[in-house]
Coordinates of C-alpha atoms in Angstrom, one line a residue:
M1 CA 100.6 107.7 127.8
I2 CA 101.9 104.9 125.7
N3 CA 100.0 101.6 125.9
S4 CA 102.5 98.8 125.6
S5 CA 100.7 96.3 127.8
S6 CA 101.9 92.8 127.7
D7 CA 98.2 91.6 127.7
D8 CA 97.6 92.0 124.0
S9 CA 97.0 88.3 123.3
H10 CA 93.4 88.9 122.3
L11 CA 94.5 91.3 119.5
S12 CA 94.9 90.1 115.9
R13 CA 98.3 90.4 114.4
D14 CA 99.4 90.9 110.8
Y15 CA 102.6 89.1 110.1
I16 CA 104.7 90.8 107.4
N17 CA 107.9 89.5 105.8
V18 CA 109.9 92.1 103.9
N19 CA 113.3 92.0 102.4
V20 CA 116.0 94.5 103.5
G21 CA 116.0 97.6 101.2
K22 CA 112.3 97.2 100.3
R23 CA 109.2 99.3 101.3
V24 CA 106.6 98.2 103.7
R25 CA 103.2 99.7 104.5
M26 CA 101.1 99.0 107.6
E27 CA 97.5 100.3 107.7
C28 CA 94.8 100.5 110.4
E29 CA 91.5 102.2 110.8
L30 CA 90.7 104.7 113.4
S31 CA 87.1 105.4 114.2
N32 CA 87.0 108.0 116.9
A33 CA 88.3 110.8 114.7
T34 CA 85.9 113.7 114.5
I35 CA 85.6 115.7 111.2
S36 CA 87.2 118.6 113.0
G37 CA 90.5 116.6 113.0
N38 CA 90.6 115.5 116.6
M39 CA 92.4 112.3 115.8
K40 CA 94.4 110.6 118.6
G41 CA 96.4 108.2 116.5
L42 CA 99.9 106.8 117.5
W43 CA 102.4 104.5 115.8
L44 CA 105.1 102.8 117.9
R45 CA 107.3 99.7 118.1
L46 CA 106.5 97.7 121.2
E47 CA 110.0 96.2 121.8
D48 CA 111.7 99.5 122.6
A49 CA 108.5 101.7 122.9
E50 CA 109.9 103.9 120.2
V51 CA 107.2 106.3 119.0
F52 CA 107.2 107.2 115.3
F53 CA 104.2 109.5 114.9
Y54 CA 101.6 111.0 117.2
L55 CA 98.6 112.3 115.2
T56 CA 100.5 113.4 112.1
S57 CA 103.4 114.8 114.0
R58 CA 106.8 113.1 113.4
I59 CA 108.4 112.0 116.7
N60 CA 111.2 109.9 115.2
S61 CA 113.7 111.8 113.1
D62 CA 114.3 108.9 110.7
Q63 CA 112.9 110.2 107.3
R64 CA 112.4 106.6 106.1
F65 CA 109.2 106.6 108.2
Q66 CA 106.2 108.3 106.7
I67 CA 102.6 108.7 107.9
E68 CA 99.4 109.0 105.9
Q69 CA 95.9 109.5 107.0
R70 CA 92.9 109.3 104.7
P71 CA 89.2 109.6 105.5
I72 CA 87.3 106.6 104.3
L73 CA 83.8 107.0 105.8
H74 CA 81.7 109.9 107.2
I75 CA 79.1 109.0 109.9
I76 CA 76.5 111.5 110.9
N77 CA 74.6 110.6 114.0
G78 CA 72.2 113.3 115.2
T79 CA 74.3 116.3 116.0
S80 CA 77.6 114.3 116.0
S81 CA 79.8 113.7 113.0
Y82 CA 82.6 111.2 112.8
E83 CA 85.1 110.0 110.3
V84 CA 86.7 106.6 110.1
M85 CA 90.3 107.2 109.0
T86 CA 92.9 105.0 107.5
Y87 CA 96.1 105.6 109.4
S88 CA 99.2 104.2 107.6
L89 CA 102.8 103.9 108.5
T90 CA 105.3 103.4 105.6
I91 CA 108.9 102.4 106.0
D92 CA 111.2 103.0 103.0
D93 CA 114.5 101.1 102.6
V94 CA 113.8 98.8 105.5
R95 CA 116.8 97.7 107.6
S96 CA 117.4 94.7 109.9
S97 CA 116.9 97.1 112.9
D98 CA 113.3 97.8 111.8
D99 CA 112.4 94.2 112.9
G100 CA 109.7 94.1 115.6
T101 CA 106.1 94.5 116.6
Y102 CA 104.4 97.8 115.5
S103 CA 101.3 99.1 117.2
C104 CA 98.7 101.4 115.8
Q105 CA 96.9 103.0 118.7
E106 CA 93.9 105.3 119.2
D107 CA 93.2 107.1 122.4
N108 CA 95.7 104.9 124.3
R109 CA 94.1 101.7 123.0
I110 CA 95.9 99.3 120.6
I111 CA 93.9 99.0 117.4
K112 CA 96.1 96.7 115.4
L113 CA 99.5 95.0 115.7
F114 CA 101.9 94.3 112.9
V115 CA 104.8 91.8 113.4
L116 CA 107.5 92.9 111.0
N117 CA 110.0 90.3 110.1
I118 CA 112.9 91.6 108.1
V119 CA 114.5 89.1 105.7
E120 CA 118.1 89.5 104.9
R121 CA 119.9 87.7 102.0
P122 CA 122.7 85.4 103.2
Y123 CA 126.2 86.8 102.8
F124 CA 129.7 85.5 103.7
V125 CA 131.5 87.3 106.5
T126 CA 134.8 85.5 105.8
D127 CA 136.9 85.8 102.7
E128 CA 135.3 84.0 99.8
S129 CA 138.5 83.2 98.0
T130 CA 139.8 79.7 97.5
T131 CA 142.7 78.8 99.7
L132 CA 144.9 75.7 99.2
L133 CA 145.6 74.0 102.5
R134 CA 148.4 71.6 102.9
T135 CA 149.1 69.3 105.9
Q136 CA 150.6 66.0 106.8
I137 CA 148.6 62.8 106.7
G138 CA 147.0 62.2 110.0
K139 CA 147.1 65.8 111.1
N140 CA 144.0 67.9 111.9
V141 CA 142.9 70.8 109.7
S142 CA 140.5 73.6 110.7
I143 CA 138.4 75.3 108.0
A144 CA 136.2 78.2 108.9
C145 CA 133.3 79.7 107.1
E146 CA 130.9 82.3 108.5
A147 CA 127.8 83.7 106.9
H148 CA 125.0 85.9 108.1
G149 CA 121.4 86.5 107.0
K150 CA 117.8 86.2 108.2
P151 CA 116.7 83.5 108.5
S152 CA 120.1 82.1 109.4
P153 CA 121.8 80.5 106.4
F154 CA 122.4 76.8 106.3
L155 CA 126.1 76.0 105.4
R156 CA 127.2 72.8 103.8
W157 CA 130.8 71.7 103.2
I158 CA 131.5 69.8 99.9
K159 CA 134.7 68.0 99.3
K160 CA 136.1 68.2 95.8
I161 CA 138.0 65.1 94.7
D162 CA 140.2 65.1 91.6
G163 CA 138.1 67.7 89.7
I164 CA 134.8 66.0 90.6
D165 CA 132.3 68.2 92.4

C-alpha cells in the first residue's frame, strides 16, 4: 500500500532547486531495517503516485533514477539487531517533468518529503531574428515575443531610436 495521505503537514520538507540537466540526490534514514536485510523502503512522487523503487527493486524503467542504501549504524538490543540505513534516490539529467514532491517511506509511513523545483533557463519560442516593420502613421502594429522558462521569464520591450539603445 502506498501512503500518499494529504495529512502530511506535520512532516518536514526539504526544498531543492535544481537546474535542468543537472543531478540531484535525496537522502533519508530508515531505522526499522534488520541486519538480515528486511528493509521496507519506498521512493515515490506524490503528485502522480509514481513509484520509483521498492526496497532496492526498480519499479520505474527510467534509468536516470538510481537507488543507493548504506548502513550507517548498528544497534544491538538484547537479542535483536537493527541497522539504521541511508536510503538515497538520485536523478541524473533532471527534466522539467521531474518537478514534484518526492516521498521516502518505510513500512507505509512517510519518513521524509522532498519538494523538487526544477529550474529551466529562459528561452525564446518565437524567431529571435530582427524584423523591420513598416506601417502608416496612426496605424496599430502588433509585435509578439514568447519565451518559456521556470520561473517564468520577465520580458521587456525596448524601443531603439536612431541608433540609441
